[in-house]
Coordinates of C-alpha atoms and ligand atoms in Angstrom, one line a residue:
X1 CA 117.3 -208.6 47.0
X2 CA 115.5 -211.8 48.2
X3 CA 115.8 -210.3 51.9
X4 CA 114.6 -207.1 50.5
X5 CA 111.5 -208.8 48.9
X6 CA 110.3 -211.1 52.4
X7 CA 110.7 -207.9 54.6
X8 CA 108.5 -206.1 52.3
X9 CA 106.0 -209.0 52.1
X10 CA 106.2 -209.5 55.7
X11 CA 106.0 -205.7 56.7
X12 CA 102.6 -205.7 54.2
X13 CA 101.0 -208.6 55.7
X14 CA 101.6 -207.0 59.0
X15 CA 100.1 -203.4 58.1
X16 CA 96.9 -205.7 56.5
X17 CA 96.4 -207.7 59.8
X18 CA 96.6 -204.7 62.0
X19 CA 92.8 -203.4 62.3
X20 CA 93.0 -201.3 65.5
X21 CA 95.1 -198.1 66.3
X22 CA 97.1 -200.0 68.9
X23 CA 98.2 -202.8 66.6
X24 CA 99.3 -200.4 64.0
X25 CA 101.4 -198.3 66.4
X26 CA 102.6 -201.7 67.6
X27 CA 104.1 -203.1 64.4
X28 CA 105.6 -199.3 63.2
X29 CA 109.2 -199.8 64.8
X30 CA 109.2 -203.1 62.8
X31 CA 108.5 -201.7 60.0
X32 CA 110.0 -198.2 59.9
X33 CA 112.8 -198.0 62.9
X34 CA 116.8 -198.3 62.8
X35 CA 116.0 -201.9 64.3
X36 CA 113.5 -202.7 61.5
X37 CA 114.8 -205.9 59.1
X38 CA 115.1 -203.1 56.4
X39 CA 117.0 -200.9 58.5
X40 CA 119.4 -204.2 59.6
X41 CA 119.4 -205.0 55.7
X42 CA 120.4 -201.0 55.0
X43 CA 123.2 -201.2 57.8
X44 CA 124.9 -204.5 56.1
X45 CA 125.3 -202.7 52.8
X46 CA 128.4 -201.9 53.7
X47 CA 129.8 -205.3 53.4
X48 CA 127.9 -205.8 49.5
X49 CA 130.3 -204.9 46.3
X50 CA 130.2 -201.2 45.3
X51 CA 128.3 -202.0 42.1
X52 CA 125.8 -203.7 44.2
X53 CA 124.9 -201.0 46.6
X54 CA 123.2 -198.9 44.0
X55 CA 120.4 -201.7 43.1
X56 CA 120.3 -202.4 46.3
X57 CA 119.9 -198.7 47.6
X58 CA 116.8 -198.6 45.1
X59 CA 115.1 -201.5 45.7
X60 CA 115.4 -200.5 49.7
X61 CA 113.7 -197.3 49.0
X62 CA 111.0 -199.0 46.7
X63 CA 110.2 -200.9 49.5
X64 CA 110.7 -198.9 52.7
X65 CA 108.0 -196.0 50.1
X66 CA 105.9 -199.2 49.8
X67 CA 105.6 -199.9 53.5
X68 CA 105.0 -196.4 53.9
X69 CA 102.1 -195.8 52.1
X70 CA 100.3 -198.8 53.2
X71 CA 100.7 -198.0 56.6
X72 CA 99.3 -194.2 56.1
X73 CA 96.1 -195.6 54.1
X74 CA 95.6 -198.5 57.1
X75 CA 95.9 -195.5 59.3
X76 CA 93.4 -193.3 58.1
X77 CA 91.1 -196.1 57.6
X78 CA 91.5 -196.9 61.1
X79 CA 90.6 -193.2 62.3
X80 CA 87.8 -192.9 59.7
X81 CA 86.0 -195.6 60.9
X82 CA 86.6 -194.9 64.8
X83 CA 85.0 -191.1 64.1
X84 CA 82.4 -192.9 62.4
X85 CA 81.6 -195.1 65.3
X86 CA 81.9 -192.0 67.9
X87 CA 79.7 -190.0 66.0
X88 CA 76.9 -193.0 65.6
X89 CA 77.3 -193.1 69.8
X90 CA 77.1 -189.4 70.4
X91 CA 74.3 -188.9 67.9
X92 CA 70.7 -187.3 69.5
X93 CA 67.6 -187.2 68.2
X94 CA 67.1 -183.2 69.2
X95 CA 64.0 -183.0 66.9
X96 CA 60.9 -181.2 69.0
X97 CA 58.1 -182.3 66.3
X98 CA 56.5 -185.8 67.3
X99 CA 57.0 -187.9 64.4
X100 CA 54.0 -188.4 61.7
X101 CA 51.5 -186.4 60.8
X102 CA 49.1 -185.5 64.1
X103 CA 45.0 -185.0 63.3
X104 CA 44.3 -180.9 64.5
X105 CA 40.3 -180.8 66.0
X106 CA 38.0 -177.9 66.2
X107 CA 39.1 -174.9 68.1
X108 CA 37.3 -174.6 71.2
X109 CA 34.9 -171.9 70.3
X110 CA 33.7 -173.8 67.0
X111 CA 32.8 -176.9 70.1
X112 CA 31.1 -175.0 72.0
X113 CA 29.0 -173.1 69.1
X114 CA 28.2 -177.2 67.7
X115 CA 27.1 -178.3 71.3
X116 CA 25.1 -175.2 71.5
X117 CA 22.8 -175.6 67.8
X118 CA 22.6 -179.3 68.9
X119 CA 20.9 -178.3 72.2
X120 CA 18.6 -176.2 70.5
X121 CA 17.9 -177.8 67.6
X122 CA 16.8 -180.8 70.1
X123 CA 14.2 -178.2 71.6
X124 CA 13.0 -177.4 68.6
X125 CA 15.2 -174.0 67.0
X126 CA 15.9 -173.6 63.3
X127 CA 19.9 -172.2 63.0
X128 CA 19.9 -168.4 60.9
X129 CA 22.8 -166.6 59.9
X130 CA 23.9 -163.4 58.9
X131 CA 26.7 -161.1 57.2
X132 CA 29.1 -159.8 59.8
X133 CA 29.3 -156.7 58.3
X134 CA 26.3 -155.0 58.4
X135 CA 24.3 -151.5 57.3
X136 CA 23.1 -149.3 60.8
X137 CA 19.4 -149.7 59.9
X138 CA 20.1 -153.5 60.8
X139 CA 22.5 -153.4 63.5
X140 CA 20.7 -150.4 65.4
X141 CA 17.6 -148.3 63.6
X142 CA 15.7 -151.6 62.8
X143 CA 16.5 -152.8 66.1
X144 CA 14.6 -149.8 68.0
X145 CA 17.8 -147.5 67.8
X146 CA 17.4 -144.5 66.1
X147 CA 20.6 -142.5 65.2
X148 CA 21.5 -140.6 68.4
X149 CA 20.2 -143.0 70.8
X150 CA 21.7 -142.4 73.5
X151 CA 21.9 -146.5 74.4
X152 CA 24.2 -147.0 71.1
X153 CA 27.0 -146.1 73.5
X154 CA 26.0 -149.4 75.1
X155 CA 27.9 -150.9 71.5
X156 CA 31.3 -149.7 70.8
X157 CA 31.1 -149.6 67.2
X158 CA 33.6 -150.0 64.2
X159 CA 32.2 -148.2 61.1
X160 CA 34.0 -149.7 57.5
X161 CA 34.7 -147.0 55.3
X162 CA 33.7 -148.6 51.9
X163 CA 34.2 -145.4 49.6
X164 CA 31.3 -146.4 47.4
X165 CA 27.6 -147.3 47.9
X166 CA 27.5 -151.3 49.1
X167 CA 24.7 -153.9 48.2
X168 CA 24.6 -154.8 51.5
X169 CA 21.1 -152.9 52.6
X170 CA 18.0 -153.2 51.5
X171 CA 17.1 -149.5 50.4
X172 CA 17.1 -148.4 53.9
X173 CA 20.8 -148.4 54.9
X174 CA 23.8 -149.4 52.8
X175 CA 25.8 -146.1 52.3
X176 CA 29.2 -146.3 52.7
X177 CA 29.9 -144.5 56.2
X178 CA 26.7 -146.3 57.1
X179 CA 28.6 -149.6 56.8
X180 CA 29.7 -151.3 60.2
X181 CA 31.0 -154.7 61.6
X182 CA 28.0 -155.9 63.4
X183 CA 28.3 -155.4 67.4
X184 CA 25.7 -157.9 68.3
X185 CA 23.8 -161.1 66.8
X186 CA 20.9 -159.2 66.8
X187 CA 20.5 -158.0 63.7
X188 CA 20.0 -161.6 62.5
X189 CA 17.1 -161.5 63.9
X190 CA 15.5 -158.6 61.9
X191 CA 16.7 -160.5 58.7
X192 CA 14.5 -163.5 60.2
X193 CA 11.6 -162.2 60.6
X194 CA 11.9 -160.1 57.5
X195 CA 11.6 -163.2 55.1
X196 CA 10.0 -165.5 57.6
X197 CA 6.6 -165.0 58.8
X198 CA 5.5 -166.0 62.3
X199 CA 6.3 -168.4 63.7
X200 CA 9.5 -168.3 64.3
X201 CA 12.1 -170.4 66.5
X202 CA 15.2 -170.2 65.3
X203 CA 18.9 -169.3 66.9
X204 CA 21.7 -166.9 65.1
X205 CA 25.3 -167.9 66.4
X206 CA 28.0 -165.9 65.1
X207 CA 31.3 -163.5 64.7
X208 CA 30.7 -159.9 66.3
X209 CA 32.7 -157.6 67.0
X210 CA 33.7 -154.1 69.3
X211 CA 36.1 -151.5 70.2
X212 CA 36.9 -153.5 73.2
X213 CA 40.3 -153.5 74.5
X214 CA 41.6 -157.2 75.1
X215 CA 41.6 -158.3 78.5
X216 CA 40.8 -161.3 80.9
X217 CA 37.0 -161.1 79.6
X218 CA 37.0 -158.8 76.3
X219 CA 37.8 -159.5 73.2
X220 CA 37.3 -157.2 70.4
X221 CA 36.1 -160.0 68.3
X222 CA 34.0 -162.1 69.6
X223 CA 31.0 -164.7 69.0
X224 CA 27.4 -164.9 70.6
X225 CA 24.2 -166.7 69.9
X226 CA 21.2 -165.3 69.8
X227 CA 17.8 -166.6 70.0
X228 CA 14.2 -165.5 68.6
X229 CA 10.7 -167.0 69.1
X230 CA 7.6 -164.7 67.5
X231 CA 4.5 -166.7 67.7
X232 CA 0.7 -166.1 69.2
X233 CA 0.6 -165.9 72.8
X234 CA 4.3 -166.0 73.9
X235 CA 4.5 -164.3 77.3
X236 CA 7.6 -163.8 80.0
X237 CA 7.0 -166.8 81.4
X238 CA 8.0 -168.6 78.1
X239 CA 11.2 -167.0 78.1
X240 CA 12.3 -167.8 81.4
X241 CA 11.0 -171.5 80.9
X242 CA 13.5 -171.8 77.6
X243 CA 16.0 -170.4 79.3
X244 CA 16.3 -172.6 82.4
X245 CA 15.3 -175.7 80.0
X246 CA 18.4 -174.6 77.9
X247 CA 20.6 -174.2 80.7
X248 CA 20.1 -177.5 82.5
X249 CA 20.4 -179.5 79.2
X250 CA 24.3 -177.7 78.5
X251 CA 25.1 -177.5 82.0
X252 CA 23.5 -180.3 83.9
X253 CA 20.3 -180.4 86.3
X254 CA 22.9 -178.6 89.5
X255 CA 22.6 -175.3 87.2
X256 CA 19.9 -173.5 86.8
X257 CA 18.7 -169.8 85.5
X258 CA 17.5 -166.6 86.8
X259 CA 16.3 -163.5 85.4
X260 CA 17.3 -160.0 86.5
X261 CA 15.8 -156.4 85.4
X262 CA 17.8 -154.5 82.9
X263 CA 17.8 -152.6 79.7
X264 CA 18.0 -153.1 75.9
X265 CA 16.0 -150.7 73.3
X266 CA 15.2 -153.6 71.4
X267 CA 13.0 -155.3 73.9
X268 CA 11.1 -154.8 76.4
X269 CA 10.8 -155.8 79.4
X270 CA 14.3 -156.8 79.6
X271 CA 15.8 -158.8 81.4
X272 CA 19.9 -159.9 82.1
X273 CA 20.1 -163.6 82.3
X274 CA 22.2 -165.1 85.0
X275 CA 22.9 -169.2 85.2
X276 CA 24.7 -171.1 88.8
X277 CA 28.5 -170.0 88.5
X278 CA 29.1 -173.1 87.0
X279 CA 33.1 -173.5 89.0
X280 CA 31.1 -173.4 92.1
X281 CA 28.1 -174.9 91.5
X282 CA 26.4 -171.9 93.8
X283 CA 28.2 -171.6 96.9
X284 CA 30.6 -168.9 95.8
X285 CA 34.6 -168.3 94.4
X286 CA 36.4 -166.3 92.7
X287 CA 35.1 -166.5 89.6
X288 CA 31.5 -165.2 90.3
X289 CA 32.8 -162.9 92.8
X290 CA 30.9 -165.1 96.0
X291 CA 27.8 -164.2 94.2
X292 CA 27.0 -167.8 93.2
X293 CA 25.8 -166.5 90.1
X294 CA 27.3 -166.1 86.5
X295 CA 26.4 -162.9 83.9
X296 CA 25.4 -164.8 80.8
X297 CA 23.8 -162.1 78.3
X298 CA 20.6 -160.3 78.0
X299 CA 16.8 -161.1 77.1
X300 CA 13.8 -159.8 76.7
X301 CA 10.1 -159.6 75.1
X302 CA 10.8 -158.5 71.3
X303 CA 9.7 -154.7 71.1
X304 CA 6.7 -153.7 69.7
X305 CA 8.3 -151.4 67.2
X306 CA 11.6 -154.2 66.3
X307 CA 8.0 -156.7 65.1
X308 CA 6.7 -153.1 63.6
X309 CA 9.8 -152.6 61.4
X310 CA 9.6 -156.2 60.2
X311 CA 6.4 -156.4 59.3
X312 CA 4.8 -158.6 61.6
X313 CA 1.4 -157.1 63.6
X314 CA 2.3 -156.8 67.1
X315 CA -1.3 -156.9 68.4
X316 CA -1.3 -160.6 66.8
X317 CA 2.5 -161.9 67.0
X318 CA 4.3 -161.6 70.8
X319 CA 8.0 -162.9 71.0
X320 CA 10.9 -162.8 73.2
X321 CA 14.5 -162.5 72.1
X322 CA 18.1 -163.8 73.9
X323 CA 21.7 -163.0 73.1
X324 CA 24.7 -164.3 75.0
X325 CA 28.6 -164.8 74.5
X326 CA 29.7 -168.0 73.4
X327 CA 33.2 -167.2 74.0
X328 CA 32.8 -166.4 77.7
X329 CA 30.6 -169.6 77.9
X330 CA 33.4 -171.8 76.8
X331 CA 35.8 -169.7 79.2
X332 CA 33.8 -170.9 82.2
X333 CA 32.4 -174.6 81.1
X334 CA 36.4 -175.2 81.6
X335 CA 37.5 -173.1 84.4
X336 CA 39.6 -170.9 82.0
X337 CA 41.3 -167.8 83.5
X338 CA 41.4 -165.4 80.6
X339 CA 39.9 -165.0 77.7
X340 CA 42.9 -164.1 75.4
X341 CA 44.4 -167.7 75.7
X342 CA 41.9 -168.8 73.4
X343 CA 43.3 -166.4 70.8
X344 CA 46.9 -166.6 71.0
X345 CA 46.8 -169.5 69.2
X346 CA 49.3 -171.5 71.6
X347 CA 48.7 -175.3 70.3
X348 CA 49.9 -176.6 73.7
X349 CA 46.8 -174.5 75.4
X350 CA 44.4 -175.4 72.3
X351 CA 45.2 -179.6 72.6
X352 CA 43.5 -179.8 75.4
X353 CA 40.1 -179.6 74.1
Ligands
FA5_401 C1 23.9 -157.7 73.5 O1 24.8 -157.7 72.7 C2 22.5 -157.9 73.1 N1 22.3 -158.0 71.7 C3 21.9 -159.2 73.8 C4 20.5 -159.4 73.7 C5 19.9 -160.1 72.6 C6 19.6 -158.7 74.6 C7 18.5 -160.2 72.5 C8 18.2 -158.9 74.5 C9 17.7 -159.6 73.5 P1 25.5 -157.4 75.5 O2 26.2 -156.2 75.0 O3 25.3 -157.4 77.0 O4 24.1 -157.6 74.8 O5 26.4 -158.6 75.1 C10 25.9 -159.9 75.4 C11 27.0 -160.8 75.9 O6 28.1 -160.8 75.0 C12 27.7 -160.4 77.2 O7 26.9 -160.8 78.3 C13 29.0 -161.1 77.2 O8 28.8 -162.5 77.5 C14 29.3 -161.1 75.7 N2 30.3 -160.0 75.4 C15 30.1 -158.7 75.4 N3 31.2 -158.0 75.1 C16 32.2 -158.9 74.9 C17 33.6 -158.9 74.6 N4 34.2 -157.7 74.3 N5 34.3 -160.0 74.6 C18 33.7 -161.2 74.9 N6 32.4 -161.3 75.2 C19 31.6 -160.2 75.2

């Protein structure tokens, strides 16, 4: 019984002491085996007394069960911690999000539209704004476009169907099928000069929007700026001066303006305004097709019948009137290839500006 006792106590202190997988396996055949001390004390049973063999047999057992179990719990402690430390060594960090919170800016469009009101605001201009959805008589009739002008094909339009009479007119537009997303900035201007009288030098940035299909340089919404000046004796000559100041203090002193005959019914003469292809800085690419010269929007003196509508005496008040797209602006102050990637919302495209 006494050997019975040490080789337990021994085999225990063994299986405590072991703390790799190596030791363990090492100090099994001691423990377990036909050569362990209990298996040697097993094989001498023969020579004990027959009423002896019994006790003995069970205190054996007890012991060799003992041995057993400890050495199962030290070996799964053994393999628990050695997945534990494989796991902490294969372990990657496969998380795409940058840690803590990151500030957002301005979308580019909303940059361009604040650097634009400053530089006009610095030369004087007030900032107007109007609804985006708008009645006809503001969008066209006021604006020297009766229905069935033929130059309303100039604005593909999209008409809101509104079921019901809106407040949005002032007595001389406002039914429903007469109800439209506004195609231009324009129309700001005939809310200006309604309230205000002259003078007047003010700017109207702003949403529009068109049955354009999306591509490279359309969008069907999009934003523009416009720009009005009524006063006494404004002439051409004042227009093209504002313009060129305007586009050297955006651009820089290398780009400058130029003026080019065209067509809008709301004034007259008009003009299409052109600035340096700003890429190039004149001496042709791509971009301006070798032209040296960039499409920025239109101009023009204010039509005698636009001042009429308002209210404002045309043989007393002269003004001129600009429009152009802010989005196309931004598109070539940073050499961007196509207009839609300022849409699609792709945050790696939108961080860097
Ligand atoms: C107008 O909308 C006139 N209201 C401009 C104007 C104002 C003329 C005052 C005279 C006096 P236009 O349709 O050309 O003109 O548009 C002006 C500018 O808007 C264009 O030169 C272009 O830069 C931009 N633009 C037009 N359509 C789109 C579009 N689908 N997507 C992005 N930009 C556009």
């Amino acid at each position: 019984m006494a050997d019975i006792d040490a080789a337990r106590a021994e085999g225990l202190a063994a299986v405590t002491a072991a703390t790799e997988a190596e030791d363990l396996a090492r100090v099994e055949s001691g423990l377990f085996g036909r050569k362990s001390t209990l298996g040697q004390i097993k094989r001498a049973f023969g020579s004990l007394a027959p009423e002896l063999r019994a006790p003995a047999g069970r205190a054996l057992n007890e012991a060799q069960q003992e041995l057993r179990a400890a050495y199962d719990r030290a070996a799964d402690a053994i393999a628990a911690r050695a997945r534990r430390e494989q796991l902490q060594r294969e372990w990657q960090d496969l998380t795409e999000t940058p840690p803590g919170p990151k500030r957002g800016h301005l979308h580019l469009v909303t940059q361009t539209t604040e650097r634009l009101e400053d530089v006009f605001v610095g030369m004087g201009f007030t900032v107007s704004e109007g609804p985006q959805a708008e009645t006809d008589w503001y969008n066209f009739e006021a604006l020297n476009l009766p229905a069935a002008h033929p130059a309303r094909s100039m604005w593909d339009t999209l008409y809101l169907d509104l079921g019901e009479r809106t407040e949005l007119g002032d007595g001389e537009g406002g039914e429903a099928s007469n109800v439209l997303l506004r195609t231009h900035t324009s129309p700001v201007q005939i809310r200006v000069m309604e309230v205000q009288p002259p003078p007047i030098y003010t700017i109207c940035p702003g949403r529009v929007f068109r049955r354009d299909t999306a591509d490279a340089s359309h969008m069907p919404v999009f934003h523009q700026i416009e720009g009005l000046v009524v006063d006494r004796g404004i002439s051409f000559t004042d227009l093209a001066g504002t313009l060129e100041e305007f586009t050297s203090a955006y651009f820089g002193k290398s780009i400058s303006s130029r003026l080019r005959p065209s067509y809008f019914p709301f004034t007259e003469p008009s003009a299409e305004f052109d600035i340096t292809c700003v890429l190039c800085e004149g001496s042709g690419c791509q971009t301006c097709q070798r032209t040296g010269w960039i499409e920025l929007g239109g101009c023009g003196m204010v039509h005698p019948n636009v001042l009429a509508n308002c209210g404002i005496d045309f043989e007393e008040w002269t003004g001129f009137a600009f429009g152009f797209g802010i989005d196309r602006l931004a598109l070539m102050r940073h050499g961007i290839d196509d207009l839609r990637d300022m849409y699609t919302n792709d945050i790696r495209f939108l961080s860097q500006f």
